[in-house]
Short mmCIF file of N, CA and C in Angstrom, two decimals:
data_model
loop_
_atom_site.label_atom_id
_atom_site.label_comp_id
_atom_site.label_asym_id
_atom_site.label_seq_id
_atom_site.Cartn_x
_atom_site.Cartn_y
_atom_site.Cartn_z
N THR A 1 -13.36 11.30 -22.23
CA THR A 1 -13.57 13.00 -22.51
C THR A 1 -12.55 13.65 -22.96
N ASN A 2 -11.40 13.25 -23.41
CA ASN A 2 -10.26 13.88 -24.05
C ASN A 2 -9.88 15.20 -23.02
N SER A 3 -10.06 15.24 -21.96
CA SER A 3 -9.96 16.00 -21.15
C SER A 3 -9.17 15.45 -19.67
N VAL A 4 -8.38 16.53 -18.85
CA VAL A 4 -7.82 16.28 -17.49
C VAL A 4 -9.16 16.09 -16.51
N VAL A 5 -8.76 14.97 -15.96
CA VAL A 5 -10.20 14.99 -14.86
C VAL A 5 -9.82 15.17 -13.79
N ALA A 6 -8.16 14.84 -13.35
CA ALA A 6 -7.90 15.43 -11.93
C ALA A 6 -6.11 15.60 -11.96
N ARG A 7 -6.01 16.24 -11.03
CA ARG A 7 -4.81 16.51 -11.11
C ARG A 7 -4.18 16.37 -9.31
N ILE A 8 -3.35 15.45 -9.22
CA ILE A 8 -3.05 14.75 -7.45
C ILE A 8 -1.78 15.76 -7.41
N ASP A 9 -1.87 16.86 -5.92
CA ASP A 9 -0.60 17.43 -5.89
C ASP A 9 0.23 16.41 -4.69
N LEU A 10 1.05 16.19 -4.84
CA LEU A 10 2.07 15.58 -4.35
C LEU A 10 3.24 16.36 -3.98
N GLU A 11 3.84 16.12 -2.62
CA GLU A 11 5.06 16.72 -2.22
C GLU A 11 5.90 16.59 -3.29
N VAL A 12 6.77 15.65 -3.43
CA VAL A 12 7.53 15.10 -4.21
C VAL A 12 7.26 13.97 -5.00
N ALA A 13 7.46 13.69 -6.08
CA ALA A 13 7.40 12.78 -7.15
C ALA A 13 8.02 12.66 -8.52
N SER A 14 7.76 11.42 -8.91
CA SER A 14 8.82 11.12 -10.12
C SER A 14 7.89 10.75 -11.45
N GLY A 15 8.44 10.40 -12.16
CA GLY A 15 7.98 9.81 -13.86
C GLY A 15 7.92 8.32 -13.29
N ALA A 16 8.27 7.43 -12.42
CA ALA A 16 7.75 6.21 -12.15
C ALA A 16 6.39 5.92 -11.41
N LEU A 17 5.75 5.47 -12.22
CA LEU A 17 4.30 5.35 -12.45
C LEU A 17 3.70 3.73 -12.36
N ALA A 18 3.13 2.91 -11.51
CA ALA A 18 2.37 1.88 -12.04
C ALA A 18 0.89 1.93 -11.34
N VAL A 19 -0.18 1.38 -12.40
CA VAL A 19 -1.44 1.51 -12.29
C VAL A 19 -2.06 0.61 -11.90
N GLY A 20 -3.04 -0.01 -11.25
CA GLY A 20 -3.79 -1.34 -10.86
C GLY A 20 -4.36 -1.55 -9.88
N ASP A 21 -5.72 -2.58 -10.17
CA ASP A 21 -6.16 -2.66 -8.36
C ASP A 21 -6.74 -1.57 -7.76
N GLY A 22 -7.03 -0.21 -8.69
CA GLY A 22 -7.44 0.57 -7.62
C GLY A 22 -6.89 1.76 -7.45
N ALA A 23 -5.83 1.34 -7.77
CA ALA A 23 -4.50 2.29 -7.04
C ALA A 23 -3.15 2.85 -8.11
N ALA A 24 -2.84 3.82 -8.16
CA ALA A 24 -1.75 4.64 -8.65
C ALA A 24 -0.33 4.38 -7.92
N TRP A 25 0.61 4.00 -7.75
CA TRP A 25 1.99 3.98 -7.57
C TRP A 25 2.53 5.04 -7.92
N VAL A 26 3.30 5.80 -6.79
CA VAL A 26 4.13 6.94 -7.24
C VAL A 26 5.40 6.69 -6.54
N ALA A 27 6.94 7.11 -7.15
CA ALA A 27 7.83 6.65 -6.17
C ALA A 27 8.84 7.67 -6.38
N ARG A 28 9.55 7.99 -4.95
CA ARG A 28 10.26 9.33 -5.13
C ARG A 28 11.38 8.12 -4.28
N TRP A 29 12.48 8.91 -4.19
CA TRP A 29 13.95 8.72 -3.73
C TRP A 29 15.07 9.23 -2.45
N GLY A 30 15.57 8.80 -1.92
CA GLY A 30 16.30 9.35 -0.80
C GLY A 30 17.89 8.78 -1.18
N ALA A 31 18.33 8.96 0.07
CA ALA A 31 20.10 8.27 -0.31
C ALA A 31 19.73 6.94 -0.33
N ASP A 32 19.39 6.19 0.42
CA ASP A 32 18.95 5.01 0.17
C ASP A 32 17.85 4.00 0.56
N HIS A 33 16.84 4.95 0.37
CA HIS A 33 15.36 4.41 0.02
C HIS A 33 14.62 4.60 -0.81
N THR A 34 13.62 4.23 -0.78
CA THR A 34 12.21 4.85 -1.74
C THR A 34 11.25 5.60 -1.21
N TYR A 35 10.89 6.38 -1.56
CA TYR A 35 9.25 6.74 -0.94
C TYR A 35 8.19 6.48 -2.11
N LEU A 36 7.16 5.34 -1.56
CA LEU A 36 6.47 5.06 -2.65
C LEU A 36 4.71 5.46 -2.34
N THR A 37 4.38 6.48 -3.05
CA THR A 37 3.09 6.77 -2.68
C THR A 37 1.71 6.18 -3.30
N ARG A 38 0.44 5.71 -2.40
CA ARG A 38 -0.33 5.25 -3.04
C ARG A 38 -1.55 6.27 -3.21
N ILE A 39 -2.29 6.23 -4.54
CA ILE A 39 -3.06 6.85 -5.01
C ILE A 39 -4.72 6.01 -4.95
N ASP A 40 -5.23 6.51 -4.35
CA ASP A 40 -6.58 5.55 -4.92
C ASP A 40 -7.34 6.29 -5.72
N THR A 41 -7.54 5.24 -6.89
CA THR A 41 -8.16 5.92 -8.56
C THR A 41 -9.34 6.34 -8.75
N VAL A 42 -10.12 6.26 -7.44
CA VAL A 42 -11.61 6.27 -7.57
C VAL A 42 -11.74 7.82 -6.96
N THR A 43 -11.19 7.88 -5.78
CA THR A 43 -10.98 9.43 -4.70
C THR A 43 -10.34 9.94 -5.29
N ASN A 44 -9.32 9.81 -5.96
CA ASN A 44 -7.90 10.63 -6.26
C ASN A 44 -7.18 11.15 -4.89
N GLN A 45 -7.43 10.50 -3.82
CA GLN A 45 -6.62 10.88 -2.30
C GLN A 45 -5.33 9.93 -2.24
N ALA A 46 -4.27 10.56 -1.99
CA ALA A 46 -2.68 10.34 -1.77
C ALA A 46 -3.06 10.05 -0.34
N ASP A 47 -1.91 8.40 -0.43
CA ASP A 47 -1.67 8.11 1.35
C ASP A 47 -0.70 8.67 1.52
N VAL A 48 -0.16 8.53 2.53
CA VAL A 48 1.12 9.04 3.64
C VAL A 48 2.25 8.11 2.52
N PRO A 49 3.35 8.58 2.45
CA PRO A 49 3.90 7.59 1.74
C PRO A 49 4.78 6.89 2.52
N VAL A 50 5.07 5.34 2.07
CA VAL A 50 5.54 4.11 2.56
C VAL A 50 7.51 4.16 2.43
N VAL A 51 7.87 3.96 3.37
CA VAL A 51 9.44 4.08 3.11
C VAL A 51 10.12 2.85 2.54
N VAL A 52 10.43 2.46 1.45
CA VAL A 52 11.14 0.74 1.71
C VAL A 52 12.80 1.00 1.10
N GLU A 53 13.36 -0.25 2.49
CA GLU A 53 14.76 0.37 1.78
C GLU A 53 15.56 0.12 0.65
N GLY A 54 16.38 0.70 -0.12
CA GLY A 54 16.70 0.15 -1.22
C GLY A 54 15.87 1.53 -2.41
N GLY A 55 16.85 1.32 -3.66
CA GLY A 55 15.96 2.23 -4.50
C GLY A 55 15.30 1.42 -5.96
N TRP A 56 13.86 1.78 -5.87
CA TRP A 56 13.12 0.57 -6.45
C TRP A 56 12.04 1.56 -7.08
N VAL A 57 12.10 1.33 -8.53
CA VAL A 57 11.15 1.61 -9.51
C VAL A 57 10.04 1.08 -9.78
N PRO A 58 8.26 1.39 -9.15
CA PRO A 58 7.48 0.72 -9.41
C PRO A 58 7.15 0.34 -10.93
N PHE A 59 6.47 -0.36 -11.30
CA PHE A 59 6.28 -0.79 -13.02
C PHE A 59 4.89 -1.40 -13.34
N ALA A 60 4.78 -2.13 -12.10
CA ALA A 60 3.08 -2.58 -12.67
C ALA A 60 2.76 -3.22 -11.13
N VAL A 61 1.23 -3.65 -11.23
CA VAL A 61 0.36 -3.96 -10.35
C VAL A 61 -0.37 -5.21 -10.61
N GLY A 62 -0.66 -6.34 -10.38
CA GLY A 62 -0.93 -7.48 -10.51
C GLY A 62 -1.04 -8.43 -9.64
N ALA A 63 -1.59 -9.36 -9.70
CA ALA A 63 -1.77 -10.27 -8.59
C ALA A 63 -1.53 -10.06 -7.29
N GLY A 64 -2.85 -8.89 -7.16
CA GLY A 64 -2.47 -8.76 -5.81
C GLY A 64 -1.04 -7.78 -4.89
N ARG A 65 -0.24 -7.87 -5.99
CA ARG A 65 1.08 -7.25 -5.77
C ARG A 65 1.50 -6.01 -6.35
N LEU A 66 2.39 -4.86 -5.84
CA LEU A 66 2.89 -3.98 -6.46
C LEU A 66 4.44 -4.53 -7.01
N TRP A 67 4.59 -4.59 -8.28
CA TRP A 67 6.10 -5.10 -8.32
C TRP A 67 7.09 -3.92 -8.86
N LEU A 68 8.26 -4.07 -8.29
CA LEU A 68 9.26 -3.10 -8.49
C LEU A 68 10.84 -3.51 -9.17
N MET A 69 11.65 -2.73 -9.85
CA MET A 69 12.72 -3.09 -10.36
C MET A 69 13.78 -2.41 -9.85
N GLY A 70 14.65 -3.12 -9.13
CA GLY A 70 15.86 -1.49 -8.48
C GLY A 70 17.36 -2.93 -8.35
N GLY A 71 17.50 -2.05 -7.48
CA GLY A 71 19.23 -3.17 -7.02
C GLY A 71 20.22 -2.13 -7.83
N PHE A 72 21.57 -2.69 -7.70
CA PHE A 72 23.27 -1.71 -7.36
C PHE A 72 23.65 -2.52 -8.87
N VAL A 73 24.41 -2.18 -9.70
CA VAL A 73 25.11 -2.61 -10.35
C VAL A 73 25.90 -3.75 -9.63
N PRO A 74 26.23 -4.98 -10.34
CA PRO A 74 26.09 -5.62 -11.33
C PRO A 74 24.35 -6.56 -11.62
N GLU A 75 23.71 -6.12 -10.81
CA GLU A 75 22.18 -7.06 -11.16
C GLU A 75 20.97 -6.14 -10.55
N ILE A 76 20.06 -6.62 -11.17
CA ILE A 76 18.89 -5.47 -10.88
C ILE A 76 17.79 -6.86 -10.59
N ARG A 77 17.44 -6.63 -9.23
CA ARG A 77 16.15 -7.23 -8.85
C ARG A 77 14.64 -6.92 -9.26
N LEU A 78 13.63 -8.20 -9.29
CA LEU A 78 12.59 -7.88 -9.44
C LEU A 78 11.97 -7.96 -7.86
N ALA A 79 11.11 -7.07 -7.22
CA ALA A 79 10.87 -7.32 -5.85
C ALA A 79 9.39 -7.11 -5.79
N TRP A 80 8.62 -7.82 -5.06
CA TRP A 80 6.80 -7.71 -4.97
C TRP A 80 6.78 -7.01 -3.65
N LEU A 81 5.51 -6.07 -3.62
CA LEU A 81 5.33 -5.76 -2.18
C LEU A 81 3.65 -5.97 -1.92
N ASN A 82 3.36 -6.42 -1.05
CA ASN A 82 1.82 -6.40 -0.67
C ASN A 82 1.17 -5.36 -0.49
N PRO A 83 0.32 -4.85 -0.68
CA PRO A 83 -0.07 -3.50 -0.73
C PRO A 83 -1.18 -3.17 0.41
N THR A 84 -1.22 -4.40 0.95
CA THR A 84 -2.21 -4.49 2.08
C THR A 84 -1.04 -4.48 3.11
N ALA A 85 -0.31 -4.96 3.84
CA ALA A 85 0.25 -5.05 4.51
C ALA A 85 1.94 -4.17 4.63
N VAL A 86 1.87 -3.30 3.00
CA VAL A 86 2.78 -2.85 2.58
C VAL A 86 4.29 -2.71 3.07
N GLN A 87 4.91 -4.10 2.84
CA GLN A 87 5.81 -4.39 2.78
C GLN A 87 6.47 -5.46 1.59
N LEU A 88 7.84 -5.08 1.40
CA LEU A 88 8.62 -6.24 0.38
C LEU A 88 8.19 -7.80 0.55
N GLU A 89 7.47 -8.31 0.09
CA GLU A 89 7.43 -9.75 0.31
C GLU A 89 8.70 -10.50 0.07
N GLY A 90 9.55 -10.29 -0.91
CA GLY A 90 11.24 -11.08 -1.89
C GLY A 90 11.31 -10.10 -2.86
N SER A 91 12.16 -11.08 -3.51
CA SER A 91 12.92 -10.38 -4.29
C SER A 91 13.81 -11.46 -5.36
N ILE A 92 14.21 -11.23 -6.39
CA ILE A 92 15.03 -12.48 -7.21
C ILE A 92 15.56 -11.63 -8.22
N VAL A 93 17.13 -11.79 -8.64
CA VAL A 93 17.39 -11.61 -9.63
C VAL A 93 16.98 -11.51 -10.93
N VAL A 94 17.26 -10.65 -11.70
CA VAL A 94 16.45 -10.64 -13.25
C VAL A 94 17.27 -10.14 -14.48
N ALA A 95 18.13 -9.02 -14.06
CA ALA A 95 19.27 -8.87 -14.85
C ALA A 95 20.60 -8.36 -14.47
N ARG A 96 21.61 -8.40 -15.60
CA ARG A 96 22.39 -7.25 -15.52
C ARG A 96 23.13 -6.25 -15.93
N THR A 97 21.59 -5.45 -15.63
CA THR A 97 21.66 -3.77 -16.40
C THR A 97 20.87 -3.21 -15.57
N LEU A 98 21.38 -1.84 -15.60
CA LEU A 98 20.40 -0.86 -14.82
C LEU A 98 19.28 -0.84 -14.89
N ALA A 99 18.27 -0.60 -14.06
CA ALA A 99 16.93 -0.29 -13.50
C ALA A 99 16.28 0.35 -14.62
N ASP A 100 16.94 1.85 -14.84
CA ASP A 100 16.22 2.52 -15.85
C ASP A 100 16.55 2.14 -17.53
N GLU A 101 17.56 1.32 -17.56
CA GLU A 101 17.45 0.51 -19.11
C GLU A 101 16.97 -0.53 -19.70
N GLY A 102 15.67 -0.35 -18.73
CA GLY A 102 14.42 -1.82 -18.87
C GLY A 102 13.57 -1.23 -18.72
N SER A 103 12.30 -2.31 -18.90
CA SER A 103 11.04 -2.00 -18.80
C SER A 103 10.31 -3.12 -18.27
N GLY A 104 9.14 -3.31 -17.66
CA GLY A 104 8.66 -4.20 -17.68
C GLY A 104 6.82 -4.38 -17.52
N VAL A 105 6.06 -5.49 -17.65
CA VAL A 105 4.60 -5.30 -17.45
C VAL A 105 3.98 -6.65 -16.72
N PHE A 106 3.00 -6.48 -16.58
CA PHE A 106 2.40 -7.89 -15.87
C PHE A 106 1.52 -8.54 -16.86
N ASP A 107 0.97 -9.75 -16.89
CA ASP A 107 0.10 -10.13 -17.91
C ASP A 107 -0.63 -10.98 -16.81
N PRO A 108 -2.22 -10.44 -17.13
CA PRO A 108 -2.87 -10.85 -16.10
C PRO A 108 -3.68 -12.47 -16.47
N GLU A 109 -3.41 -12.53 -18.14
CA GLU A 109 -3.64 -14.03 -18.60
C GLU A 109 -2.84 -14.84 -18.33
N THR A 110 -1.44 -14.69 -18.43
CA THR A 110 -0.74 -15.92 -17.14
C THR A 110 -0.25 -15.71 -16.10
N ASP A 111 -0.43 -14.51 -15.66
CA ASP A 111 -0.22 -14.32 -14.14
C ASP A 111 1.26 -14.44 -14.09
N SER A 112 2.07 -13.54 -15.16
CA SER A 112 3.83 -13.68 -15.12
C SER A 112 3.63 -11.94 -15.32
N VAL A 113 5.10 -11.74 -14.80
CA VAL A 113 5.74 -10.66 -14.75
C VAL A 113 6.56 -10.81 -15.86
N TRP A 114 6.70 -9.68 -16.88
CA TRP A 114 7.57 -9.57 -17.99
C TRP A 114 8.67 -8.64 -17.64
N VAL A 115 10.07 -8.64 -17.63
CA VAL A 115 11.20 -7.56 -17.75
C VAL A 115 11.80 -7.79 -18.99
N ALA A 116 12.23 -6.75 -19.61
CA ALA A 116 12.84 -6.21 -20.69
C ALA A 116 14.17 -5.85 -20.44
N GLN A 117 15.11 -6.43 -20.82
CA GLN A 117 16.52 -5.60 -20.47
C GLN A 117 17.34 -4.91 -21.43
N ALA A 118 18.24 -3.79 -21.36
CA ALA A 118 18.61 -3.41 -22.74
C ALA A 118 19.90 -3.83 -23.18
N GLU A 119 19.83 -5.33 -22.69
CA GLU A 119 21.37 -5.78 -23.08
C GLU A 119 20.62 -7.40 -23.87
N ASP A 120 19.79 -7.44 -25.04
CA ASP A 120 19.27 -8.43 -25.66
C ASP A 120 18.27 -9.68 -25.00
N SER A 121 18.16 -9.03 -23.90
CA SER A 121 17.03 -10.48 -23.06
C SER A 121 15.61 -10.17 -22.49
N VAL A 122 14.66 -10.78 -22.55
CA VAL A 122 13.64 -10.74 -21.80
C VAL A 122 13.16 -11.97 -20.72
N THR A 123 12.97 -11.15 -19.44
CA THR A 123 13.05 -12.11 -18.34
C THR A 123 11.02 -12.83 -18.09
N ARG A 124 10.51 -13.74 -18.18
CA ARG A 124 9.46 -13.99 -17.65
C ARG A 124 9.60 -14.55 -15.88
N VAL A 125 8.81 -14.14 -15.43
CA VAL A 125 8.93 -14.66 -13.98
C VAL A 125 7.00 -14.95 -13.83
N ASP A 126 6.78 -16.15 -13.48
CA ASP A 126 5.72 -16.62 -13.40
C ASP A 126 5.19 -16.78 -11.77
N VAL A 127 3.60 -16.02 -11.59
CA VAL A 127 3.99 -16.09 -10.11
C VAL A 127 2.92 -17.09 -9.64
N VAL A 128 3.09 -17.96 -8.64
CA VAL A 128 3.05 -19.00 -8.50
C VAL A 128 1.71 -18.54 -7.21
N ALA A 129 2.02 -18.29 -6.23
CA ALA A 129 0.98 -17.79 -5.44
C ALA A 129 0.72 -16.47 -4.69
N PRO A 130 -0.20 -15.78 -4.33
CA PRO A 130 -0.22 -14.20 -3.75
C PRO A 130 0.77 -14.12 -2.96
N SER A 131 1.48 -15.01 -2.01
CA SER A 131 2.37 -14.94 -0.83
C SER A 131 3.50 -15.72 -1.23
N ALA A 132 3.55 -16.73 -2.16
CA ALA A 132 5.08 -17.25 -2.10
C ALA A 132 5.60 -16.93 -3.04
N THR A 133 6.74 -18.11 -3.66
CA THR A 133 7.59 -18.18 -4.39
C THR A 133 7.62 -18.04 -6.04
N SER A 134 8.46 -17.56 -7.07
CA SER A 134 8.36 -17.47 -8.24
C SER A 134 8.95 -18.23 -8.85
N SER A 135 8.61 -18.87 -10.14
CA SER A 135 9.58 -19.64 -11.22
C SER A 135 9.61 -18.50 -11.91
N VAL A 136 11.23 -18.78 -12.35
CA VAL A 136 11.73 -17.67 -13.51
C VAL A 136 11.99 -18.61 -15.01
N THR A 137 11.79 -18.31 -16.02
CA THR A 137 12.17 -18.79 -17.16
C THR A 137 12.56 -17.46 -18.11
N ARG A 138 13.84 -17.73 -18.64
CA ARG A 138 14.29 -16.92 -18.81
C ARG A 138 14.52 -16.84 -20.61
N PHE A 139 14.55 -16.07 -21.58
CA PHE A 139 14.54 -15.93 -23.08
C PHE A 139 15.65 -15.04 -23.65
N GLU A 140 16.68 -15.54 -24.25
CA GLU A 140 17.61 -14.80 -24.83
C GLU A 140 16.96 -14.36 -25.98
N ALA A 141 16.99 -13.08 -26.39
CA ALA A 141 16.74 -12.69 -27.75
C ALA A 141 17.94 -13.18 -29.03
N ALA A 142 17.26 -13.09 -29.32
CA ALA A 142 17.80 -14.06 -31.28
C ALA A 142 18.97 -12.50 -31.70
N LEU A 143 20.16 -13.02 -31.93
CA LEU A 143 20.79 -11.55 -32.03
C LEU A 143 20.47 -11.99 -33.94
#
């Protein structure tokens, strides 16, 4: 319709947003934790924020998970959160750069998470199973 359909007021939010599987996830940060708010995309209702230890940025939804980037220099981790249990299931190191210097997407055709870093590389993580581990393939960019 090319018009605003809904505006969901939140106590505090940021520009960190990931949408998929019937939900939009927004983050805000505290001293040593992240508040993740789930918004139902049908009803536009926001849930009570979930608190996750560490500094995480939501960037994709897929394979039944919310995908997050975060960590501290010199490494950045890719983490996956189970939205049903609302808990982190695991994480792996994917980059040696700051989380805000990269981006990521979920590819439903290959069940892969792709993370691009500002330091000339792209990391592909193939999702093996909804609650299991992932295998990592790293592709270095040609200079």
